[in-house]
Amino acid sequence: MPEVSKSTLLNRLALASLVANVGLVVTGAAVRLTGSGLGCPTWPRCTDASYTTTREMGVHGVIEFGNRLLGIALGLIALATFIAALLQKPRRRSLVLLSLAAGLGIPGQGVLGGITVLTDLNPWVVGLHFLLSMALITATWALWQRTREGDAPIRRLVARPLRHLAALTALASAAVIVVGVIVTGSGPHAGDEDAKRNGLDPATISQAHADLVFLLIGLSVALWFALRAVGAPAPAIRAAGVFVAVELSQGLIGFVQYFTHLPVALVAAHMLGACLVWVGTLNVLWRLRDRPVRVPDQPAATARTAEKAIA
């Protein structure tokens, strides 16, 4: 297999797909924060008689329809990415499967968005819609990274205890995001003034969310110090440091938005921040291992021997 290129068409498409999935979260937040969640009151049409927004629907219809158009654009990018993976020479099975998974998530996202509209913005369905976006971000991140590495066996770059600490940190990060979704479902920005909320006490669930944030920051700082202490590879230390910085920024936005009664601009920034926190989580996990290009005449046991030495 030839050396992996970091500037291939597939690499660029995978990055575009990742960015577009993050963008879909931000535009989805704009829909909800402007009260445009039912700007198109039905699905898959925008109205009973039209697939597009109409003049009578005003700005809310334009905002909701614009978000649907971005979903279509995202689907086209995903399709192009899948085709590029199929046509790449030599074809790499992992890239085909990852691009397929990312592509199949797009119609799933559209259907779940339709259910959101048809259930009048049920907060639990809205939350699932967001979490599916996180899953797609995970798939597109993995695809982008896999285009930049080879197919040799994975090499672990740090010892097992540090990998366990990183996994615990990732679990805390996921918990922060899930509970943050529940907090959102209890708050005032429903996407429509008549939409129901989940009925949970906002103060109580916000406190639980804050507690998890403190836990995440503590684990992340500990991971950063531990990686520095053992002389881990520079990319791993740098990823952990960036992760801590992103968390602190996101935490600051979260606290300010809570005590200023959830202004729209800060809530939108917090939604973007949630995506960046999850990308930062994935980045840390990825930098604790690598996967070089397979060398045909290199014994397969070489990588396993190196990994045992680290463990």
mmCIF file of C-alpha atoms in Angstrom:
data_model
loop_
_atom_site.group_PDB
_atom_site.id
_atom_site.type_symbol
_atom_site.label_atom_id
_atom_site.label_comp_id
_atom_site.label_asym_id
_atom_site.label_seq_id
_atom_site.Cartn_x
_atom_site.Cartn_y
_atom_site.Cartn_z
ATOM 1 C CA MET A 1 0.000 0.000 0.000
ATOM 2 C CA PRO A 2 1.430 3.435 -0.914
ATOM 3 C CA GLU A 3 2.083 6.115 1.657
ATOM 4 C CA VAL A 4 -1.125 7.746 2.908
ATOM 5 C CA SER A 5 -1.728 11.210 1.500
ATOM 6 C CA LYS A 6 -3.270 13.890 3.708
ATOM 7 C CA SER A 7 -4.565 15.913 0.762
ATOM 8 C CA THR A 8 -6.624 13.365 -1.143
ATOM 9 C CA LEU A 9 -10.128 14.109 -2.376
ATOM 10 C CA LEU A 10 -11.541 11.647 0.155
ATOM 11 C CA ASN A 11 -9.711 13.380 2.969
ATOM 12 C CA ARG A 12 -11.153 16.745 1.960
ATOM 13 C CA LEU A 13 -14.664 15.331 1.588
ATOM 14 C CA ALA A 14 -14.458 13.652 4.986
ATOM 15 C CA LEU A 15 -13.441 16.962 6.570
ATOM 16 C CA ALA A 16 -16.246 18.750 4.737
ATOM 17 C CA SER A 17 -18.712 16.163 6.052
ATOM 18 C CA LEU A 18 -17.468 16.679 9.610
ATOM 19 C CA VAL A 19 -17.751 20.471 9.350
ATOM 20 C CA ALA A 20 -21.202 20.213 7.756
ATOM 21 C CA ASN A 21 -22.459 17.985 10.578
ATOM 22 C CA VAL A 22 -21.276 20.533 13.133
ATOM 23 C CA GLY A 23 -22.917 23.246 11.010
ATOM 24 C CA LEU A 24 -26.195 21.322 11.053
ATOM 25 C CA VAL A 25 -26.164 21.413 14.851
ATOM 26 C CA VAL A 26 -25.623 25.176 14.807
ATOM 27 C CA THR A 27 -28.391 25.829 12.279
ATOM 28 C CA GLY A 28 -30.659 23.476 14.225
ATOM 29 C CA ALA A 29 -29.965 25.597 17.291
ATOM 30 C CA ALA A 30 -30.868 28.691 15.278
ATOM 31 C CA VAL A 31 -34.195 27.082 14.358
ATOM 32 C CA ARG A 32 -35.014 26.384 17.986
ATOM 33 C CA LEU A 33 -33.699 29.668 19.408
ATOM 34 C CA THR A 34 -35.662 31.805 16.937
ATOM 35 C CA GLY A 35 -38.894 29.930 17.622
ATOM 36 C CA SER A 36 -38.870 28.526 14.095
ATOM 37 C CA GLY A 37 -39.214 24.869 15.001
ATOM 38 C CA LEU A 38 -42.629 24.690 13.376
ATOM 39 C CA GLY A 39 -41.810 27.201 10.645
ATOM 40 C CA CYS A 40 -42.570 24.282 8.334
ATOM 41 C CA PRO A 41 -45.493 22.758 10.256
ATOM 42 C CA THR A 42 -45.399 19.366 8.555
ATOM 43 C CA TRP A 43 -42.975 16.860 7.033
ATOM 44 C CA PRO A 44 -41.672 15.854 4.494
ATOM 45 C CA ARG A 45 -43.440 18.818 2.848
ATOM 46 C CA CYS A 46 -43.034 22.298 4.271
ATOM 47 C CA THR A 47 -46.807 22.787 4.037
ATOM 48 C CA ASP A 48 -49.576 20.430 2.998
ATOM 49 C CA ALA A 49 -49.368 21.865 -0.526
ATOM 50 C CA SER A 50 -45.689 22.774 -0.923
ATOM 51 C CA TYR A 51 -42.261 21.259 -0.349
ATOM 52 C CA THR A 52 -40.807 24.770 0.003
ATOM 53 C CA THR A 53 -41.525 27.671 2.286
ATOM 54 C CA THR A 54 -44.136 30.234 1.237
ATOM 55 C CA ARG A 55 -44.332 34.000 1.656
ATOM 56 C CA GLU A 56 -47.108 33.634 4.225
ATOM 57 C CA MET A 57 -44.847 31.607 6.523
ATOM 58 C CA GLY A 58 -42.486 34.520 7.012
ATOM 59 C CA VAL A 59 -38.992 34.375 8.463
ATOM 60 C CA HIS A 60 -39.699 31.313 10.596
ATOM 61 C CA GLY A 61 -40.505 29.298 7.505
ATOM 62 C CA VAL A 62 -37.316 30.506 5.805
ATOM 63 C CA ILE A 63 -35.167 29.521 8.798
ATOM 64 C CA GLU A 64 -36.686 26.053 9.160
ATOM 65 C CA PHE A 65 -36.598 25.387 5.421
ATOM 66 C CA GLY A 66 -32.991 26.590 5.281
ATOM 67 C CA ASN A 67 -32.066 24.009 7.894
ATOM 68 C CA ARG A 68 -33.747 21.314 5.795
ATOM 69 C CA LEU A 69 -31.773 22.434 2.752
ATOM 70 C CA LEU A 70 -28.532 22.111 4.717
ATOM 71 C CA GLY A 71 -29.546 18.539 5.540
ATOM 72 C CA ILE A 72 -29.903 17.858 1.798
ATOM 73 C CA ALA A 73 -26.484 19.403 1.131
ATOM 74 C CA LEU A 74 -25.052 17.232 3.877
ATOM 75 C CA GLY A 75 -26.534 14.174 2.193
ATOM 76 C CA LEU A 76 -24.895 15.113 -1.103
ATOM 77 C CA ILE A 77 -21.529 15.523 0.598
ATOM 78 C CA ALA A 78 -21.972 12.130 2.268
ATOM 79 C CA LEU A 79 -22.838 10.530 -1.075
ATOM 80 C CA ALA A 80 -19.792 12.059 -2.737
ATOM 81 C CA THR A 81 -17.645 10.837 0.165
ATOM 82 C CA PHE A 82 -18.965 7.284 -0.186
ATOM 83 C CA ILE A 83 -18.336 7.281 -3.943
ATOM 84 C CA ALA A 84 -14.807 8.612 -3.402
ATOM 85 C CA ALA A 85 -14.153 5.812 -0.894
ATOM 86 C CA LEU A 86 -15.385 3.224 -3.386
ATOM 87 C CA LEU A 87 -13.227 4.615 -6.184
ATOM 88 C CA GLN A 88 -10.052 5.047 -4.165
ATOM 89 C CA LYS A 89 -7.179 2.844 -5.316
ATOM 90 C CA PRO A 90 -6.460 0.668 -3.513
ATOM 91 C CA ARG A 91 -9.915 0.477 -1.976
ATOM 92 C CA ARG A 92 -9.813 0.496 1.831
ATOM 93 C CA ARG A 93 -12.646 -1.409 3.481
ATOM 94 C CA SER A 94 -12.619 0.674 6.678
ATOM 95 C CA LEU A 95 -13.086 3.914 4.718
ATOM 96 C CA VAL A 96 -15.943 2.467 2.693
ATOM 97 C CA LEU A 97 -17.741 1.263 5.820
ATOM 98 C CA LEU A 98 -17.227 4.522 7.717
ATOM 99 C CA SER A 99 -18.423 6.628 4.785
ATOM 100 C CA LEU A 100 -21.433 4.334 4.420
ATOM 101 C CA ALA A 101 -22.284 4.662 8.123
ATOM 102 C CA ALA A 102 -21.991 8.445 7.941
ATOM 103 C CA GLY A 103 -24.146 8.494 4.806
ATOM 104 C CA LEU A 104 -26.881 6.275 6.224
ATOM 105 C CA GLY A 105 -27.123 8.564 9.236
ATOM 106 C CA ILE A 106 -28.276 11.459 7.052
ATOM 107 C CA PRO A 107 -31.689 10.021 6.025
ATOM 108 C CA GLY A 108 -32.032 8.821 9.607
ATOM 109 C CA GLN A 109 -31.461 12.380 10.740
ATOM 110 C CA GLY A 110 -34.067 13.616 8.268
ATOM 111 C CA VAL A 111 -36.668 11.110 9.460
ATOM 112 C CA LEU A 112 -35.987 11.933 13.106
ATOM 113 C CA GLY A 113 -36.283 15.619 12.268
ATOM 114 C CA GLY A 114 -39.626 14.883 10.638
ATOM 115 C CA ILE A 115 -40.805 13.043 13.751
ATOM 116 C CA THR A 116 -39.713 16.090 15.760
ATOM 117 C CA VAL A 117 -42.038 18.283 13.700
ATOM 118 C CA LEU A 118 -44.899 15.780 13.675
ATOM 119 C CA THR A 119 -44.732 15.455 17.476
ATOM 120 C CA ASP A 120 -44.839 19.253 17.863
ATOM 121 C CA LEU A 121 -41.234 19.484 19.039
ATOM 122 C CA ASN A 122 -41.374 16.847 21.748
ATOM 123 C CA PRO A 123 -38.249 17.654 23.819
ATOM 124 C CA TRP A 124 -37.156 14.018 24.057
ATOM 125 C CA VAL A 125 -37.293 13.606 20.286
ATOM 126 C CA VAL A 126 -35.450 16.903 19.849
ATOM 127 C CA GLY A 127 -32.781 15.563 22.199
ATOM 128 C CA LEU A 128 -32.419 12.351 20.195
ATOM 129 C CA HIS A 129 -32.085 14.482 17.064
ATOM 130 C CA PHE A 130 -29.097 16.232 18.644
ATOM 131 C CA LEU A 131 -27.524 13.010 19.901
ATOM 132 C CA LEU A 132 -27.734 11.503 16.413
ATOM 133 C CA SER A 133 -25.745 14.513 15.224
ATOM 134 C CA MET A 134 -23.110 13.646 17.830
ATOM 135 C CA ALA A 135 -23.002 10.096 16.469
ATOM 136 C CA LEU A 136 -22.534 11.422 12.932
ATOM 137 C CA ILE A 137 -19.781 13.741 14.119
ATOM 138 C CA THR A 138 -18.096 10.689 15.624
ATOM 139 C CA ALA A 139 -18.352 8.753 12.362
ATOM 140 C CA THR A 140 -17.103 11.612 10.194
ATOM 141 C CA TRP A 141 -14.256 12.378 12.603
ATOM 142 C CA ALA A 142 -13.175 8.731 12.494
ATOM 143 C CA LEU A 143 -13.414 8.729 8.705
ATOM 144 C CA TRP A 144 -11.338 11.904 8.414
ATOM 145 C CA GLN A 145 -8.665 10.507 10.698
ATOM 146 C CA ARG A 146 -8.596 7.126 8.944
ATOM 147 C CA THR A 147 -7.858 8.869 5.633
ATOM 148 C CA ARG A 148 -4.710 10.229 7.268
ATOM 149 C CA GLU A 149 -3.299 6.929 8.517
ATOM 150 C CA GLY A 150 -2.503 3.438 7.287
ATOM 151 C CA ASP A 151 -3.949 -0.017 7.796
ATOM 152 C CA ALA A 152 -1.250 -1.642 9.907
ATOM 153 C CA PRO A 153 -2.298 -2.938 13.352
ATOM 154 C CA ILE A 154 -3.071 -0.201 15.877
ATOM 155 C CA ARG A 155 -0.138 0.773 18.105
ATOM 156 C CA ARG A 156 -0.913 1.953 21.639
ATOM 157 C CA LEU A 157 1.321 4.891 22.539
ATOM 158 C CA VAL A 158 0.670 5.016 26.290
ATOM 159 C CA ALA A 159 0.340 2.431 29.036
ATOM 160 C CA ARG A 160 -2.955 0.779 29.930
ATOM 161 C CA PRO A 161 -3.715 2.879 33.073
ATOM 162 C CA LEU A 162 -3.568 6.076 31.017
ATOM 163 C CA ARG A 163 -5.821 4.566 28.391
ATOM 164 C CA HIS A 164 -8.289 3.654 31.127
ATOM 165 C CA LEU A 165 -8.168 7.226 32.459
ATOM 166 C CA ALA A 166 -8.799 8.543 28.952
ATOM 167 C CA ALA A 167 -11.754 6.181 28.518
ATOM 168 C CA LEU A 168 -13.217 7.339 31.851
ATOM 169 C CA THR A 169 -12.776 10.947 30.734
ATOM 170 C CA ALA A 170 -14.565 10.203 27.458
ATOM 171 C CA LEU A 171 -17.417 8.564 29.399
ATOM 172 C CA ALA A 172 -17.737 11.674 31.574
ATOM 173 C CA SER A 173 -17.736 13.839 28.447
ATOM 174 C CA ALA A 174 -20.573 11.787 26.950
ATOM 175 C CA ALA A 175 -22.516 12.053 30.213
ATOM 176 C CA VAL A 176 -22.092 15.844 30.227
ATOM 177 C CA ILE A 177 -23.523 16.043 26.716
ATOM 178 C CA VAL A 178 -26.461 13.722 27.414
ATOM 179 C CA VAL A 179 -27.435 15.535 30.618
ATOM 180 C CA GLY A 180 -26.967 18.841 28.810
ATOM 181 C CA VAL A 181 -29.580 17.690 26.306
ATOM 182 C CA ILE A 182 -31.972 17.004 29.198
ATOM 183 C CA VAL A 183 -31.242 20.461 30.622
ATOM 184 C CA THR A 184 -32.122 21.960 27.241
ATOM 185 C CA GLY A 185 -35.411 20.048 27.214
ATOM 186 C CA SER A 186 -36.374 21.606 30.532
ATOM 187 C CA GLY A 187 -35.496 25.174 29.559
ATOM 188 C CA PRO A 188 -37.366 27.974 27.828
ATOM 189 C CA HIS A 189 -36.061 27.669 24.245
ATOM 190 C CA ALA A 190 -38.522 25.108 22.906
ATOM 191 C CA GLY A 191 -38.494 26.127 19.250
ATOM 192 C CA ASP A 192 -42.112 27.245 19.428
ATOM 193 C CA GLU A 193 -44.011 29.115 22.114
ATOM 194 C CA ASP A 194 -46.593 26.320 22.406
ATOM 195 C CA ALA A 195 -44.133 23.411 22.492
ATOM 196 C CA LYS A 196 -44.082 21.353 25.681
ATOM 197 C CA ARG A 197 -41.015 20.879 27.880
ATOM 198 C CA ASN A 198 -39.889 17.662 29.564
ATOM 199 C CA GLY A 199 -41.310 18.673 32.943
ATOM 200 C CA LEU A 200 -38.062 18.311 34.911
ATOM 201 C CA ASP A 201 -36.967 21.045 37.313
ATOM 202 C CA PRO A 202 -34.421 23.186 35.411
ATOM 203 C CA ALA A 203 -32.460 24.127 38.536
ATOM 204 C CA THR A 204 -32.064 20.525 39.691
ATOM 205 C CA ILE A 205 -31.046 19.091 36.338
ATOM 206 C CA SER A 206 -28.721 22.066 35.701
ATOM 207 C CA GLN A 207 -26.963 21.339 38.999
ATOM 208 C CA ALA A 208 -26.474 17.708 37.971
ATOM 209 C CA HIS A 209 -25.058 18.930 34.662
ATOM 210 C CA ALA A 210 -22.680 21.311 36.441
ATOM 211 C CA ASP A 211 -21.479 18.530 38.755
ATOM 212 C CA LEU A 212 -20.628 16.370 35.754
ATOM 213 C CA VAL A 213 -18.786 19.285 34.154
ATOM 214 C CA PHE A 214 -16.605 19.646 37.264
ATOM 215 C CA LEU A 215 -15.922 15.903 37.169
ATOM 216 C CA LEU A 216 -14.973 16.089 33.489
ATOM 217 C CA ILE A 217 -12.620 19.011 34.012
ATOM 218 C CA GLY A 218 -10.967 17.238 36.929
ATOM 219 C CA LEU A 219 -10.427 14.063 34.924
ATOM 220 C CA SER A 220 -9.157 15.999 31.909
ATOM 221 C CA VAL A 221 -6.649 18.001 33.928
ATOM 222 C CA ALA A 222 -5.475 14.782 35.610
ATOM 223 C CA LEU A 223 -5.048 13.157 32.196
ATOM 224 C CA TRP A 224 -3.031 16.109 30.909
ATOM 225 C CA PHE A 225 -0.704 16.030 33.927
ATOM 226 C CA ALA A 226 -0.360 12.239 33.715
ATOM 227 C CA LEU A 227 0.560 12.351 30.032
ATOM 228 C CA ARG A 228 3.193 14.990 30.742
ATOM 229 C CA ALA A 229 4.554 13.016 33.696
ATOM 230 C CA VAL A 230 5.165 9.852 31.677
ATOM 231 C CA GLY A 231 6.606 11.637 28.647
ATOM 232 C CA ALA A 232 3.742 10.711 26.321
ATOM 233 C CA PRO A 233 4.020 11.702 22.638
ATOM 234 C CA ALA A 234 3.668 15.441 22.079
ATOM 235 C CA PRO A 235 0.458 15.152 20.002
ATOM 236 C CA ALA A 236 -1.265 13.349 22.893
ATOM 237 C CA ILE A 237 -0.195 15.974 25.439
ATOM 238 C CA ARG A 238 -1.212 18.775 23.082
ATOM 239 C CA ALA A 239 -4.624 17.175 22.446
ATOM 240 C CA ALA A 240 -5.268 16.862 26.180
ATOM 241 C CA GLY A 241 -4.263 20.487 26.737
ATOM 242 C CA VAL A 242 -6.543 21.725 23.968
ATOM 243 C CA PHE A 243 -9.342 19.589 25.381
ATOM 244 C CA VAL A 244 -9.007 21.238 28.794
ATOM 245 C CA ALA A 245 -9.029 24.697 27.194
ATOM 246 C CA VAL A 246 -12.181 23.900 25.198
ATOM 247 C CA GLU A 247 -13.905 22.537 28.303
ATOM 248 C CA LEU A 248 -13.062 25.626 30.359
ATOM 249 C CA SER A 249 -14.368 27.897 27.609
ATOM 250 C CA GLN A 250 -17.545 25.852 27.286
ATOM 251 C CA GLY A 251 -18.007 25.800 31.056
ATOM 252 C CA LEU A 252 -17.624 29.580 31.228
ATOM 253 C CA ILE A 253 -20.241 30.058 28.514
ATOM 254 C CA GLY A 254 -22.551 27.646 30.319
ATOM 255 C CA PHE A 255 -22.340 29.420 33.647
ATOM 256 C CA VAL A 256 -22.734 32.883 32.114
ATOM 257 C CA GLN A 257 -25.765 31.810 30.066
ATOM 258 C CA TYR A 258 -27.394 30.265 33.141
ATOM 259 C CA PHE A 259 -26.979 33.341 35.333
ATOM 260 C CA THR A 260 -28.014 35.713 32.523
ATOM 261 C CA HIS A 261 -31.231 33.743 31.897
ATOM 262 C CA LEU A 262 -30.200 31.983 28.688
ATOM 263 C CA PRO A 263 -29.676 34.731 26.081
ATOM 264 C CA VAL A 264 -30.018 33.365 22.566
ATOM 265 C CA ALA A 265 -26.462 34.194 21.417
ATOM 266 C CA LEU A 266 -24.852 32.395 24.355
ATOM 267 C CA VAL A 267 -27.084 29.357 23.996
ATOM 268 C CA ALA A 268 -26.091 29.090 20.332
ATOM 269 C CA ALA A 269 -22.409 29.386 21.300
ATOM 270 C CA HIS A 270 -22.945 26.678 23.921
ATOM 271 C CA MET A 271 -24.416 24.337 21.296
ATOM 272 C CA LEU A 272 -21.365 24.862 19.098
ATOM 273 C CA GLY A 273 -19.198 24.356 22.161
ATOM 274 C CA ALA A 274 -20.841 20.990 22.855
ATOM 275 C CA CYS A 275 -19.754 19.824 19.403
ATOM 276 C CA LEU A 276 -16.223 21.085 19.994
ATOM 277 C CA VAL A 277 -16.039 19.357 23.379
ATOM 278 C CA TRP A 278 -16.999 16.061 21.762
ATOM 279 C CA VAL A 279 -14.522 16.563 18.914
ATOM 280 C CA GLY A 280 -11.894 17.339 21.552
ATOM 281 C CA THR A 281 -12.795 14.103 23.332
ATOM 282 C CA LEU A 282 -12.357 12.111 20.140
ATOM 283 C CA ASN A 283 -9.089 13.871 19.395
ATOM 284 C CA VAL A 284 -7.619 12.878 22.766
ATOM 285 C CA LEU A 285 -8.605 9.236 22.300
ATOM 286 C CA TRP A 286 -7.149 9.200 18.787
ATOM 287 C CA ARG A 287 -3.791 10.672 19.819
ATOM 288 C CA LEU A 288 -3.176 7.867 22.309
ATOM 289 C CA ARG A 289 -2.662 5.452 19.406
ATOM 290 C CA ASP A 290 -1.535 5.447 15.836
ATOM 291 C CA ARG A 291 -1.873 3.244 12.805
ATOM 292 C CA PRO A 292 1.028 3.372 10.367
ATOM 293 C CA VAL A 293 1.099 2.262 6.773
ATOM 294 C CA ARG A 294 1.404 -1.496 6.467
ATOM 295 C CA VAL A 295 4.812 -2.588 5.202
ATOM 296 C CA PRO A 296 4.446 -5.802 3.153
ATOM 297 C CA ASP A 297 7.687 -7.415 4.303
ATOM 298 C CA GLN A 298 7.304 -6.376 7.939
ATOM 299 C CA PRO A 299 6.294 -9.232 10.262
ATOM 300 C CA ALA A 300 2.805 -8.745 11.657
ATOM 301 C CA ALA A 301 4.133 -9.485 15.139
ATOM 302 C CA THR A 302 6.273 -6.336 15.189
ATOM 303 C CA ALA A 303 3.416 -3.983 16.082
ATOM 304 C CA ARG A 304 2.074 -6.392 18.689
ATOM 305 C CA THR A 305 5.512 -6.621 20.302
ATOM 306 C CA ALA A 306 5.750 -2.826 20.503
ATOM 307 C CA GLU A 307 2.301 -2.585 22.048
ATOM 308 C CA LYS A 308 3.144 -5.163 24.705
ATOM 309 C CA ALA A 309 6.238 -3.179 25.604
ATOM 310 C CA ILE A 310 4.113 -0.060 26.222
ATOM 311 C CA ALA A 311 1.417 -1.954 28.148
#
